Each structure stands twice: as C-alpha cells, then as structure tokens.
Amino acid sequence: MDVIKSRRVSVFGSTGSIGRNTIELLEARADEFQVEVLTAHSNIELLCEQAVRLNAKTAVIGDETLFPELKERLRGTGITCAAGASGLLEAAARPVDWTMVAIVGMDCLKPALEIVAQGGCVAMANKECLAAAGKLFMEAAQRSRARLLPVDSEHNAIFQLFDPERAEWIDYITLTASGGPFRNNTLDELENVTPAQALQHPTWSMGAKISIDSATLMNKGLELIEAHWLFPVGHEKFRVMLHPQSVVHAMVAYVDGSVMAHMSAPDMRVPIAHALAYPERMRAGTASFDLAKIGALDFEPACEKRFPALRLARTALERDDGSATVLNAANEVAVAAFLELRLRFTDILPAIEGVLEEMAAAPGALGTPQNFDDVFELDRLARRKTLENINRRARSRRNLPHTPAGVPNPHMEKIA
Ligand code: NAD
Ligand code: MG
C-alpha cells in the first residue's frame, strides 16, 4: 500500500502533545516523508532529538535565548538552526507539501498565516487561531488555495462526514464533549481545584492549556466557533452533546433523519493520520477499534446554562463582532493565571465574561475586526484588561486556596 510518495513536511510545535504524535507517525514511515522544519518553544532537548532522528533540514527554537545552545547541540549534523519570531516566520514561509500547525494559542497566528499563504496542505490542530480570527483565516486560506485539514478530533470527524456540496440537507451537527474531569461536580466542589487536578483529563492526553480548557468546557466553546468557520452551515445548527467515553467525536444529521457518526478510540494519532495521509489512508498505530469491548455509549445534551463556557461561545457567535477574539484572548490569560496559581479555577469563566461584557459595553471597543491588524489589536487590548482585572482581584483577595508562594509550578513551562 505505497500510497504516500515522498512528501516534504514541517511540524510547528513538534515537542507538544500533537507534535509528538505527529513525529511518531512520520517516523513510522520515515522513507515516505522528508522533514523540512521542526519547531519548539523551549524544549530544546526534545527538539534536537527529533531533528536528528528525522533528519530534519531546519530546527527552530521560539525562545531566542536558547539559540546558541541549539547551534551547539546540532553542530556537525548539517541541520540549520533558527530562533525567535523571525526564525519561525521564515521557516513558515518555506513551501512544503504538508504542514502540521500545532503551536498552542494565538502565538500561532502569525506563523500559521505564513504557512497558509504558501498554499499547501495545512493540518490545523491549533484552534485558537480559528476561534479568534476564523472569518479572516478562512478567507486567507481561500486566497492561497491552501487545503485546510482539521485535526481537532471533532472537526476531523465532521470533515470526514460533511459533504460541502450537500450542506443544504444538513439538519444539525453534533460535537461531543467528554465533560472533562469535573463533569459531575457542583460549582461549590470546584472552588479549591488545583492545576494538577484540572490537568487530569479522563479520556484524552493533551497539553496543559487545552486540558484546562477541557475542564472548564471552554475547549468546547472554542470548538463551536472553530466548527462554525470550518463548516459554514450556520452556528445555530451546531449542538454539543456530553459523551463521557469520547468514542463518537461528531455526528452529522441530515434532513431525512439519517445521522452519520464518526467513531474512533480517543487517540489523536487517528485524526493526525487522517490529515497526514489525506486523501489516502494510513495506519495510525492504534489497536483495532472494537465497539464490543466498550459496550455502552452514553450521551446527554450539554446544557448551556450548566456550562457557561458554551453560553459565552454561543453569545460570541451570535454577536458576530470581535467577541470571539476577546473571548479567546481572555481565556488564554485566565488559564495561564490559573496555572500560575494566581486565579481560582471557578474564577476562570467569570474573568472571561467580565472582560467580554466590559468591552461590549464600552462604545467602539468591540468592533468587527476588518483585518489581522484589528485582530491583534483587539487581542492585545483584551489580554491587558483581563490581566488588570485578575491582578486587581488578586490584590483584594489574598486567600487563594493553592498559593504556596515560591513553590514552582510544574505545569508552567508548557504555557508560553
Ligand atoms: P502543547 O502545549 O502540548 O504543545 C504546544 C507546542 O507549541 C509545543 O511544541 C511548544 O513548544 C510550542 N509552543 C508553545 N508556545 C509557543 C510559542 N510562543 N512559540 C512557538 N512555539 C510555541 O499543546 P497541544 O496539546 O499539542 O496543543 C497544540 C494545539 O492543538 C492547541 O491549539 C490545541 O488546542 C490543539 N489541539 C490539541 C489536541 C490534543 O489532543 N493535544 C487536540 C485538539 C486540538
Ligand atoms: Mg477537540
């Protein structure tokens, strides 16, 4: 089954959870892929190891202070080294056949735009870019004729079920959500949740930021917005269903009552393999999927009243202005503050809602971004406001439950 002939590929964010899974798949069929660029923010050891193992042409480290060490470590290997934002952008501008976009957060937007501008196949794992700037991002992809391949498991599932030629016959689309580690807890019980507890996802193994997003369900909120831009059927057609087994990733219901569901083990190698081999198929290295072993599958509608993150995302979609940019920025700041032990878990969503309402109430503060400069400006403003609010709150409330001052937080390095 020699379907994938030597393709030039790059992996942005190769040391992260998605990045490592991608590297594993590339390595399993090393003779079919020629690795151009690998990038990481600060995990220099793993970046160098991957670059040497996969014989990459270039390794880029985001943290510029690590550039001398990168050169030292890769001396004599023939691998070109680069660093910092400019190094990332130059690497992103290098045309390849396929790129994995797996840098977490809005820091990914500039390199992602450069990657999209080259017009190849773009495996899109990052969801923040689409949540914050979906309309403009999709327009950029259309202009360059880049082939966007969604990697987020729900969106990859919809992509496999969705026929854009027959979109008018779609009745509704369901995104499933595991519900995260606190699905059955009351708000009171979540007051003293620590980062270590929130990072324990019941079904998926992921990076720190998305794990916290899954615990607040903001991950599903961001995914609703992401889905709206990737599959333009109208946001009111998207539903969220709680499904603790994380086996069904999405369902597309047609007007005749047929419902197509996509299933797989909760393992990101499955959607990554789909995107890597597209339009062919390749083995993902997972055990053969056996529904009989799983036995029963549970579903219940995710109530937007019970899960405020879904309500906030839905409101941002309804407003159709810069709200989604603000929501995403405020969420990144609030999640980082929680991981740094500066914000309670239960204060993450109120912090986001506070900034959204504050900016919506200020005349002219929340227009619809017309271009990416507007997006970056709105993002900067929302981050500043969120940080100010969090700092003000922290000053007035010094009794956070998990603030042993000076104790290093092991989760911090994962967040840029
Ligand atoms: P992660 O934190 O494990 O990895 C992030 C990667 O980005 C690392 O390689 C890191 O070095 C790099 N990075 C971080 N900040 C950077 C910066 N400022 N500049 C350059 N590089 C930087 O994250 P992840 O879980 O792999 O998620 C990556 C993206 O994919 C996120 O947007 C996430 O929402 C999305 N996603 C992840 C999963 C999953 O299962 N992990 C599933 C669906 C979608
Ligand atoms: Mg997902």
Short mmCIF file of C-alpha atoms and ligand atoms in Angstrom, two decimals:
data_model
loop_
_atom_site.label_atom_id
_atom_site.label_comp_id
_atom_site.label_asym_id
_atom_site.label_seq_id
_atom_site.Cartn_x
_atom_site.Cartn_y
_atom_site.Cartn_z
CA MET A 1 0.00 0.00 0.00
CA ASP A 2 2.58 2.52 -1.08
CA VAL A 3 0.24 5.44 -1.47
CA ILE A 4 2.17 8.35 0.02
CA LYS A 5 5.18 9.20 -2.12
CA SER A 6 7.98 11.22 -0.53
CA ARG A 7 6.37 14.41 0.71
CA ARG A 8 8.08 17.41 2.25
CA VAL A 9 6.55 18.09 5.64
CA SER A 10 7.03 20.55 8.52
CA VAL A 11 5.78 20.33 12.08
CA PHE A 12 5.24 23.55 14.01
CA GLY A 13 5.06 22.74 17.71
CA SER A 14 6.75 19.35 17.30
CA THR A 15 7.51 18.93 21.02
CA GLY A 16 3.89 19.28 22.18
CA SER A 17 1.26 16.62 22.57
CA ILE A 18 0.04 16.86 18.96
CA GLY A 19 3.60 17.42 17.72
CA ARG A 20 4.94 14.28 19.38
CA ASN A 21 2.11 12.17 17.98
CA THR A 22 2.82 13.60 14.53
CA ILE A 23 6.51 12.80 14.85
CA GLU A 24 5.66 9.25 15.84
CA LEU A 25 3.58 8.80 12.67
CA LEU A 26 6.25 10.39 10.47
CA GLU A 27 8.92 8.22 11.99
CA ALA A 28 6.95 5.05 11.36
CA ARG A 29 7.12 5.80 7.62
CA ALA A 30 10.31 7.82 7.53
CA ASP A 31 11.19 6.85 3.96
CA GLU A 32 7.99 8.47 2.67
CA PHE A 33 8.46 11.87 4.27
CA GLN A 34 11.20 14.42 4.01
CA VAL A 35 11.13 16.61 7.12
CA GLU A 36 11.88 20.26 6.41
CA VAL A 37 11.15 22.18 9.62
CA LEU A 38 10.58 21.25 13.26
CA THR A 39 9.87 23.93 15.85
CA ALA A 40 9.53 24.19 19.62
CA HIS A 41 9.23 26.98 22.10
CA SER A 42 11.76 25.95 24.74
CA ASN A 43 12.06 22.15 24.89
CA ILE A 44 15.44 22.20 23.19
CA GLU A 45 16.41 18.69 24.18
CA LEU A 46 13.42 17.05 22.55
CA LEU A 47 13.58 19.35 19.53
CA CYS A 48 17.21 18.37 18.85
CA GLU A 49 16.49 14.70 19.41
CA GLN A 50 13.57 14.81 16.96
CA ALA A 51 15.53 16.83 14.39
CA VAL A 52 18.41 14.36 14.40
CA ARG A 53 16.16 11.28 14.39
CA LEU A 54 14.05 12.55 11.49
CA ASN A 55 16.96 14.14 9.66
CA ALA A 56 15.16 17.49 9.55
CA LYS A 57 16.58 20.29 7.40
CA THR A 58 15.89 23.03 9.97
CA ALA A 59 15.17 23.25 13.69
CA VAL A 60 13.66 26.43 15.09
CA ILE A 61 13.51 27.34 18.76
CA GLY A 62 10.97 30.03 19.71
CA ASP A 63 12.88 31.22 22.75
CA GLU A 64 15.73 33.26 21.26
CA THR A 65 17.91 32.94 24.35
CA LEU A 66 18.30 29.24 23.52
CA PHE A 67 19.72 29.89 20.04
CA PRO A 68 23.41 29.47 21.00
CA GLU A 69 22.60 26.19 22.75
CA LEU A 70 20.61 24.97 19.75
CA LYS A 71 23.55 25.63 17.43
CA GLU A 72 25.91 23.94 19.83
CA ARG A 73 23.75 20.87 20.19
CA LEU A 74 23.22 20.50 16.44
CA ARG A 75 26.79 21.29 15.42
CA GLY A 76 28.08 18.85 12.80
CA THR A 77 24.65 17.42 11.99
CA GLY A 78 24.05 19.59 8.93
CA ILE A 79 20.74 20.76 10.42
CA THR A 80 20.16 24.50 10.01
CA CYS A 81 19.21 26.38 13.17
CA ALA A 82 16.95 29.38 13.63
CA ALA A 83 15.28 31.11 16.56
CA GLY A 84 12.71 33.63 17.67
CA ALA A 85 9.63 35.03 15.98
CA SER A 86 11.53 35.89 12.79
CA GLY A 87 13.03 32.39 12.62
CA LEU A 88 9.57 30.90 12.95
CA LEU A 89 8.15 33.15 10.24
CA GLU A 90 10.96 32.41 7.82
CA ALA A 91 10.53 28.70 8.40
CA ALA A 92 6.77 29.06 7.93
CA ALA A 93 7.32 30.72 4.56
CA ARG A 94 9.22 27.70 3.27
CA PRO A 95 6.94 25.87 0.81
CA VAL A 96 6.30 22.23 1.70
CA ASP A 97 3.60 19.75 0.75
CA TRP A 98 2.14 19.35 4.23
CA THR A 99 2.44 21.25 7.49
CA MET A 100 1.20 20.40 10.96
CA VAL A 101 0.16 23.59 12.77
CA ALA A 102 0.35 22.59 16.44
CA ILE A 103 1.70 25.62 18.28
CA VAL A 104 -0.71 26.36 21.09
CA GLY A 105 -2.58 29.67 21.38
CA MET A 106 -2.60 32.94 19.50
CA ASP A 107 1.20 32.91 19.20
CA CYS A 108 0.48 30.51 16.37
CA LEU A 109 -1.46 33.00 14.26
CA LYS A 110 1.43 34.77 12.51
CA PRO A 111 3.31 31.59 11.56
CA ALA A 112 0.01 29.91 10.62
CA LEU A 113 -0.85 32.73 8.24
CA GLU A 114 2.56 32.45 6.62
CA ILE A 115 2.08 28.67 6.29
CA VAL A 116 -1.39 29.12 4.80
CA ALA A 117 -0.05 31.73 2.36
CA GLN A 118 2.18 29.02 0.79
CA GLY A 119 -0.96 27.19 -0.32
CA GLY A 120 -0.09 23.58 0.56
CA CYS A 121 -1.90 21.11 2.80
CA VAL A 122 -2.29 22.61 6.26
CA ALA A 123 -3.15 20.20 9.06
CA MET A 124 -4.76 22.54 11.54
CA ALA A 125 -4.54 21.37 15.14
CA ASN A 126 -4.41 24.84 16.67
CA LYS A 127 -7.95 26.02 17.40
CA GLU A 128 -7.27 29.43 18.90
CA CYS A 129 -6.46 30.99 15.50
CA LEU A 130 -9.79 29.86 14.09
CA ALA A 131 -11.68 30.87 17.23
CA ALA A 132 -10.13 34.33 17.34
CA ALA A 133 -9.93 35.14 13.65
CA GLY A 134 -11.94 32.45 11.86
CA LYS A 135 -13.50 34.54 9.12
CA LEU A 136 -10.26 36.23 8.10
CA PHE A 137 -8.31 32.99 8.46
CA MET A 138 -10.67 31.09 6.16
CA GLU A 139 -10.51 33.93 3.63
CA ALA A 140 -6.70 33.78 3.72
CA ALA A 141 -6.83 30.03 3.07
CA GLN A 142 -9.23 30.55 0.18
CA ARG A 143 -6.99 33.19 -1.37
CA SER A 144 -3.91 30.95 -1.34
CA ARG A 145 -5.93 27.79 -2.09
CA ALA A 146 -4.39 26.12 0.95
CA ARG A 147 -6.09 22.83 1.81
CA LEU A 148 -7.12 23.10 5.46
CA LEU A 149 -7.33 19.69 7.11
CA PRO A 150 -8.90 19.88 10.57
CA VAL A 151 -7.04 17.84 13.18
CA ASP A 152 -9.14 18.65 16.24
CA SER A 153 -10.88 15.28 16.65
CA GLU A 154 -14.47 16.60 16.41
CA HIS A 155 -13.67 18.73 13.37
CA ASN A 156 -11.71 15.99 11.72
CA ALA A 157 -14.74 13.76 12.30
CA ILE A 158 -17.12 16.33 10.77
CA PHE A 159 -14.71 16.79 7.86
CA GLN A 160 -15.00 13.05 7.18
CA LEU A 161 -18.81 13.16 7.39
CA PHE A 162 -19.54 16.51 5.81
CA ASP A 163 -20.28 16.94 2.15
CA PRO A 164 -19.99 20.65 1.30
CA GLU A 165 -21.91 20.01 -1.94
CA ARG A 166 -24.89 18.86 0.11
CA ALA A 167 -24.70 21.26 3.03
CA GLU A 168 -28.30 22.40 2.50
CA TRP A 169 -29.52 18.92 3.53
CA ILE A 170 -27.79 19.03 6.86
CA ASP A 171 -30.26 19.26 9.70
CA TYR A 172 -27.76 19.70 12.53
CA ILE A 173 -24.23 18.77 13.56
CA THR A 174 -23.28 17.42 16.98
CA LEU A 175 -19.91 17.94 18.60
CA THR A 176 -19.33 15.60 21.50
CA ALA A 177 -17.63 16.58 24.74
CA SER A 178 -16.28 14.25 27.40
CA GLY A 179 -17.30 16.81 30.01
CA GLY A 180 -13.77 16.88 31.42
CA PRO A 181 -12.69 15.74 34.87
CA PHE A 182 -15.38 17.71 36.74
CA ARG A 183 -18.44 16.72 34.75
CA ASN A 184 -20.25 15.50 37.85
CA ASN A 185 -19.07 18.10 40.34
CA THR A 186 -21.07 21.04 41.63
CA LEU A 187 -19.66 24.56 41.40
CA ASP A 188 -19.04 24.56 45.16
CA GLU A 189 -16.91 21.45 44.89
CA LEU A 190 -14.72 23.13 42.28
CA GLU A 191 -13.72 26.11 44.46
CA ASN A 192 -10.42 24.57 45.53
CA VAL A 193 -9.48 22.69 42.39
CA THR A 194 -5.72 22.72 41.79
CA PRO A 195 -3.95 22.75 38.40
CA ALA A 196 -2.83 19.15 38.97
CA GLN A 197 -6.47 18.05 39.39
CA ALA A 198 -7.70 20.07 36.43
CA LEU A 199 -4.95 18.66 34.22
CA GLN A 200 -6.17 15.09 34.78
CA HIS A 201 -8.34 14.57 31.76
CA PRO A 202 -10.40 11.36 31.95
CA THR A 203 -10.07 10.26 28.32
CA TRP A 204 -7.52 12.37 26.40
CA SER A 205 -3.83 13.03 26.99
CA MET A 206 -3.13 16.64 25.94
CA GLY A 207 -1.09 19.79 26.56
CA ALA A 208 -1.70 21.93 29.63
CA LYS A 209 -3.75 24.73 28.09
CA ILE A 210 -6.25 22.51 26.27
CA SER A 211 -6.55 20.27 29.34
CA ILE A 212 -7.67 23.23 31.45
CA ASP A 213 -9.96 24.34 28.62
CA SER A 214 -11.50 20.87 28.67
CA ALA A 215 -12.07 21.11 32.41
CA THR A 216 -13.91 24.45 32.08
CA LEU A 217 -15.55 23.29 28.81
CA MET A 218 -14.14 26.38 27.12
CA ASN A 219 -12.44 23.88 24.84
CA LYS A 220 -15.90 23.00 23.50
CA GLY A 221 -16.79 26.69 23.34
CA LEU A 222 -13.72 27.35 21.19
CA GLU A 223 -14.59 24.29 19.13
CA LEU A 224 -18.11 25.58 18.45
CA ILE A 225 -16.58 28.72 16.98
CA GLU A 226 -13.95 26.72 15.12
CA ALA A 227 -16.68 24.48 13.64
CA HIS A 228 -18.73 27.48 12.59
CA TRP A 229 -15.88 28.76 10.40
CA LEU A 230 -14.75 25.39 9.05
CA PHE A 231 -18.24 24.18 8.16
CA PRO A 232 -20.41 27.18 7.27
CA VAL A 233 -23.93 25.83 7.83
CA GLY A 234 -24.97 28.47 10.39
CA HIS A 235 -23.89 28.31 14.02
CA GLU A 236 -27.41 27.52 15.23
CA LYS A 237 -27.05 24.09 13.57
CA PHE A 238 -24.25 23.06 15.93
CA ARG A 239 -25.11 21.20 19.12
CA VAL A 240 -22.96 19.89 21.92
CA MET A 241 -23.58 16.52 23.49
CA LEU A 242 -21.87 15.13 26.58
CA HIS A 243 -20.38 11.74 25.82
CA PRO A 244 -18.02 10.61 28.56
CA GLN A 245 -16.44 7.72 26.61
CA SER A 246 -15.08 10.10 23.89
CA VAL A 247 -15.58 7.45 21.24
CA VAL A 248 -18.07 9.23 19.00
CA HIS A 249 -16.40 12.50 18.05
CA ALA A 250 -19.11 14.11 15.95
CA MET A 251 -22.40 13.35 14.25
CA VAL A 252 -23.94 14.89 11.17
CA ALA A 253 -27.74 14.65 10.95
CA TYR A 254 -29.40 15.00 7.54
CA VAL A 255 -32.95 16.22 6.91
CA ASP A 256 -34.18 12.71 6.08
CA GLY A 257 -33.35 11.58 9.60
CA SER A 258 -30.08 9.82 8.73
CA VAL A 259 -27.36 10.51 11.29
CA MET A 260 -23.75 9.77 10.44
CA ALA A 261 -21.42 9.33 13.39
CA HIS A 262 -17.64 9.18 13.40
CA MET A 263 -16.04 6.86 15.95
CA SER A 264 -12.54 6.01 16.99
CA ALA A 265 -10.53 5.41 20.12
CA PRO A 266 -9.77 8.70 21.89
CA ASP A 267 -6.29 8.90 20.43
CA MET A 268 -5.09 11.92 18.46
CA ARG A 269 -2.98 9.71 16.21
CA VAL A 270 -6.24 8.85 14.43
CA PRO A 271 -7.12 12.35 13.17
CA ILE A 272 -3.43 13.18 12.64
CA ALA A 273 -3.02 10.06 10.47
CA HIS A 274 -6.14 11.06 8.55
CA ALA A 275 -4.72 14.51 7.84
CA LEU A 276 -1.25 13.17 7.06
CA ALA A 277 -2.40 10.62 4.52
CA TYR A 278 -5.30 12.63 3.09
CA PRO A 279 -6.86 11.84 0.67
CA GLU A 280 -5.45 8.36 1.14
CA ARG A 281 -5.40 6.43 4.44
CA MET A 282 -2.57 5.16 6.59
CA ARG A 283 -2.24 3.09 9.76
CA ALA A 284 -2.31 5.22 12.89
CA GLY A 285 -0.60 2.62 15.07
CA THR A 286 -3.65 2.25 17.30
CA ALA A 287 -5.22 -1.05 18.30
CA SER A 288 -8.10 -2.15 16.11
CA PHE A 289 -11.21 -0.33 17.31
CA ASP A 290 -13.67 -2.71 18.97
CA LEU A 291 -17.04 -1.30 19.99
CA ALA A 292 -17.95 -4.56 21.71
CA LYS A 293 -15.14 -4.01 24.21
CA ILE A 294 -16.53 -0.58 25.01
CA GLY A 295 -20.03 -1.96 25.46
CA ALA A 296 -22.24 1.03 26.16
CA LEU A 297 -22.05 4.62 24.96
CA ASP A 298 -23.69 7.40 26.95
CA PHE A 299 -24.96 10.72 25.66
CA GLU A 300 -26.75 13.68 27.16
CA PRO A 301 -27.27 17.19 25.84
CA ALA A 302 -24.80 19.73 27.21
CA CYS A 303 -26.94 22.39 28.76
CA GLU A 304 -25.60 25.88 28.02
CA LYS A 305 -26.93 27.07 31.40
CA ARG A 306 -24.96 24.41 33.27
CA PHE A 307 -21.81 25.08 31.23
CA PRO A 308 -21.26 28.83 30.97
CA ALA A 309 -18.33 28.41 28.54
CA LEU A 310 -20.78 27.15 25.91
CA ARG A 311 -23.10 30.09 26.55
CA LEU A 312 -20.20 32.55 26.20
CA ALA A 313 -19.09 30.99 22.92
CA ARG A 314 -22.65 30.94 21.60
CA THR A 315 -23.09 34.61 22.52
CA ALA A 316 -19.84 35.48 20.76
CA LEU A 317 -21.13 33.73 17.64
CA GLU A 318 -24.48 35.50 17.83
CA ARG A 319 -22.87 38.89 18.27
CA ASP A 320 -20.71 38.27 15.22
CA ASP A 321 -18.28 41.06 16.13
CA GLY A 322 -14.90 40.92 17.86
CA SER A 323 -16.32 38.97 20.83
CA ALA A 324 -14.70 35.69 19.82
CA THR A 325 -11.28 37.38 19.62
CA VAL A 326 -11.83 38.80 23.10
CA LEU A 327 -13.14 35.51 24.47
CA ASN A 328 -10.09 33.65 23.21
CA ALA A 329 -7.60 36.22 24.49
CA ALA A 330 -9.25 36.48 27.92
CA ASN A 331 -9.33 32.69 28.16
CA GLU A 332 -5.60 32.36 27.40
CA VAL A 333 -4.75 34.90 30.07
CA ALA A 334 -7.13 33.41 32.64
CA VAL A 335 -5.89 29.84 32.04
CA ALA A 336 -2.26 30.96 32.38
CA ALA A 337 -3.17 32.77 35.62
CA PHE A 338 -4.83 29.61 36.96
CA LEU A 339 -1.77 27.51 36.11
CA GLU A 340 0.42 30.13 37.78
CA LEU A 341 -1.79 29.84 40.88
CA ARG A 342 -2.99 33.44 40.56
CA LEU A 343 -6.64 32.65 39.82
CA ARG A 344 -9.11 30.13 41.18
CA PHE A 345 -10.48 27.52 38.80
CA THR A 346 -14.01 28.80 39.38
CA ASP A 347 -12.91 32.35 38.54
CA ILE A 348 -11.67 31.50 35.03
CA LEU A 349 -15.04 31.82 33.27
CA PRO A 350 -16.22 34.86 35.28
CA ALA A 351 -12.92 36.58 34.38
CA ILE A 352 -13.63 35.97 30.68
CA GLU A 353 -17.26 37.02 30.89
CA GLY A 354 -16.29 40.16 32.82
CA VAL A 355 -13.93 41.32 30.08
CA LEU A 356 -16.40 40.42 27.33
CA GLU A 357 -19.15 42.46 28.97
CA GLU A 358 -16.81 45.33 29.83
CA MET A 359 -15.64 45.59 26.24
CA ALA A 360 -19.11 45.12 24.79
CA ALA A 361 -20.37 48.00 26.96
CA ALA A 362 -17.55 50.39 26.00
CA PRO A 363 -18.61 52.20 22.81
CA GLY A 364 -16.34 51.31 19.90
CA ALA A 365 -14.20 48.87 21.93
CA LEU A 366 -15.57 45.76 20.28
CA GLY A 367 -15.96 46.30 16.55
CA THR A 368 -15.73 43.55 13.97
CA PRO A 369 -12.07 43.07 13.02
CA GLN A 370 -11.65 44.01 9.36
CA ASN A 371 -8.13 42.70 9.03
CA PHE A 372 -5.47 40.90 11.06
CA ASP A 373 -4.09 44.15 12.47
CA ASP A 374 -7.53 44.70 14.03
CA VAL A 375 -7.46 41.16 15.42
CA PHE A 376 -4.03 41.62 17.00
CA GLU A 377 -5.04 44.98 18.46
CA LEU A 378 -8.26 43.60 19.94
CA ASP A 379 -6.39 40.58 21.26
CA ARG A 380 -3.81 42.86 22.93
CA LEU A 381 -6.50 45.03 24.50
CA ALA A 382 -8.47 42.05 25.82
CA ARG A 383 -5.32 40.49 27.31
CA ARG A 384 -4.41 43.73 29.06
CA LYS A 385 -7.89 44.14 30.52
CA THR A 386 -8.07 40.53 31.67
CA LEU A 387 -4.68 40.77 33.34
CA GLU A 388 -5.60 44.05 35.04
CA ASN A 389 -8.82 42.54 36.37
CA ILE A 390 -7.08 39.40 37.60
CA ASN A 391 -4.34 41.41 39.31
CA ARG A 392 -6.89 43.72 40.93
CA ARG A 393 -8.84 40.73 42.15
CA ALA A 394 -5.71 39.01 43.47
CA ARG A 395 -4.75 42.12 45.44
CA SER A 396 -8.15 42.28 47.08
CA ARG A 397 -8.34 38.59 47.84
CA ARG A 398 -5.19 37.08 49.17
CA ASN A 399 -6.65 33.78 50.31
CA LEU A 400 -6.31 31.67 47.19
CA PRO A 401 -6.51 28.01 48.19
CA HIS A 402 -3.43 26.79 46.41
CA THR A 403 -0.90 29.60 46.56
CA PRO A 404 2.14 28.30 48.36
CA ALA A 405 4.28 31.31 47.44
CA GLY A 406 7.53 30.48 45.74
CA VAL A 407 6.66 26.85 45.00
CA PRO A 408 7.48 26.24 41.33
CA ASN A 409 4.51 25.10 39.32
CA PRO A 410 5.44 22.07 37.20
CA HIS A 411 2.78 22.92 34.60
CA MET A 412 4.04 26.41 33.87
CA GLU A 413 6.67 25.60 31.27
CA LYS A 414 4.05 24.17 28.98
CA ILE A 415 2.35 27.52 28.62
CA ALA A 416 4.27 30.06 26.59
P1 NAD B 1 1.24 21.54 23.90
O1 NAD B 1 1.29 22.59 24.95
O2 NAD B 1 1.46 20.12 24.30
O3 NAD B 1 2.32 21.88 22.76
C1 NAD B 1 2.42 23.15 22.22
C2 NAD B 1 3.58 23.23 21.25
O4 NAD B 1 3.69 24.61 20.83
C3 NAD B 1 4.94 22.86 21.85
O5 NAD B 1 5.75 22.27 20.86
C4 NAD B 1 5.53 24.21 22.26
O6 NAD B 1 6.94 24.19 22.29
C5 NAD B 1 5.00 25.10 21.16
N1 NAD B 1 4.84 26.50 21.57
C6 NAD B 1 4.15 26.93 22.64
N2 NAD B 1 4.20 28.28 22.68
C7 NAD B 1 4.93 28.68 21.63
C8 NAD B 1 5.34 29.95 21.15
N3 NAD B 1 5.02 31.07 21.79
N4 NAD B 1 6.08 29.99 20.03
C9 NAD B 1 6.44 28.87 19.40
N5 NAD B 1 6.07 27.64 19.79
C10 NAD B 1 5.33 27.55 20.91
O7 NAD B 1 -0.15 21.70 23.15
P2 NAD B 1 -1.00 20.59 22.38
O8 NAD B 1 -1.88 19.89 23.34
O9 NAD B 1 -0.12 19.80 21.49
O10 NAD B 1 -1.97 21.51 21.51
C11 NAD B 1 -1.50 22.23 20.39
C12 NAD B 1 -2.69 22.86 19.69
O11 NAD B 1 -3.53 21.82 19.19
C13 NAD B 1 -3.57 23.69 20.62
O12 NAD B 1 -4.06 24.80 19.93
C14 NAD B 1 -4.70 22.75 21.00
O13 NAD B 1 -5.91 23.42 21.30
C15 NAD B 1 -4.85 21.95 19.72
N6 NAD B 1 -5.41 20.61 19.94
C16 NAD B 1 -4.74 19.73 20.75
C17 NAD B 1 -5.27 18.47 20.99
C18 NAD B 1 -4.55 17.46 21.87
O14 NAD B 1 -5.02 16.34 22.00
N7 NAD B 1 -3.44 17.80 22.48
C19 NAD B 1 -6.50 18.11 20.41
C20 NAD B 1 -7.14 19.02 19.59
C21 NAD B 1 -6.58 20.27 19.36
MG MG B 2 -11.40 18.53 20.22
#
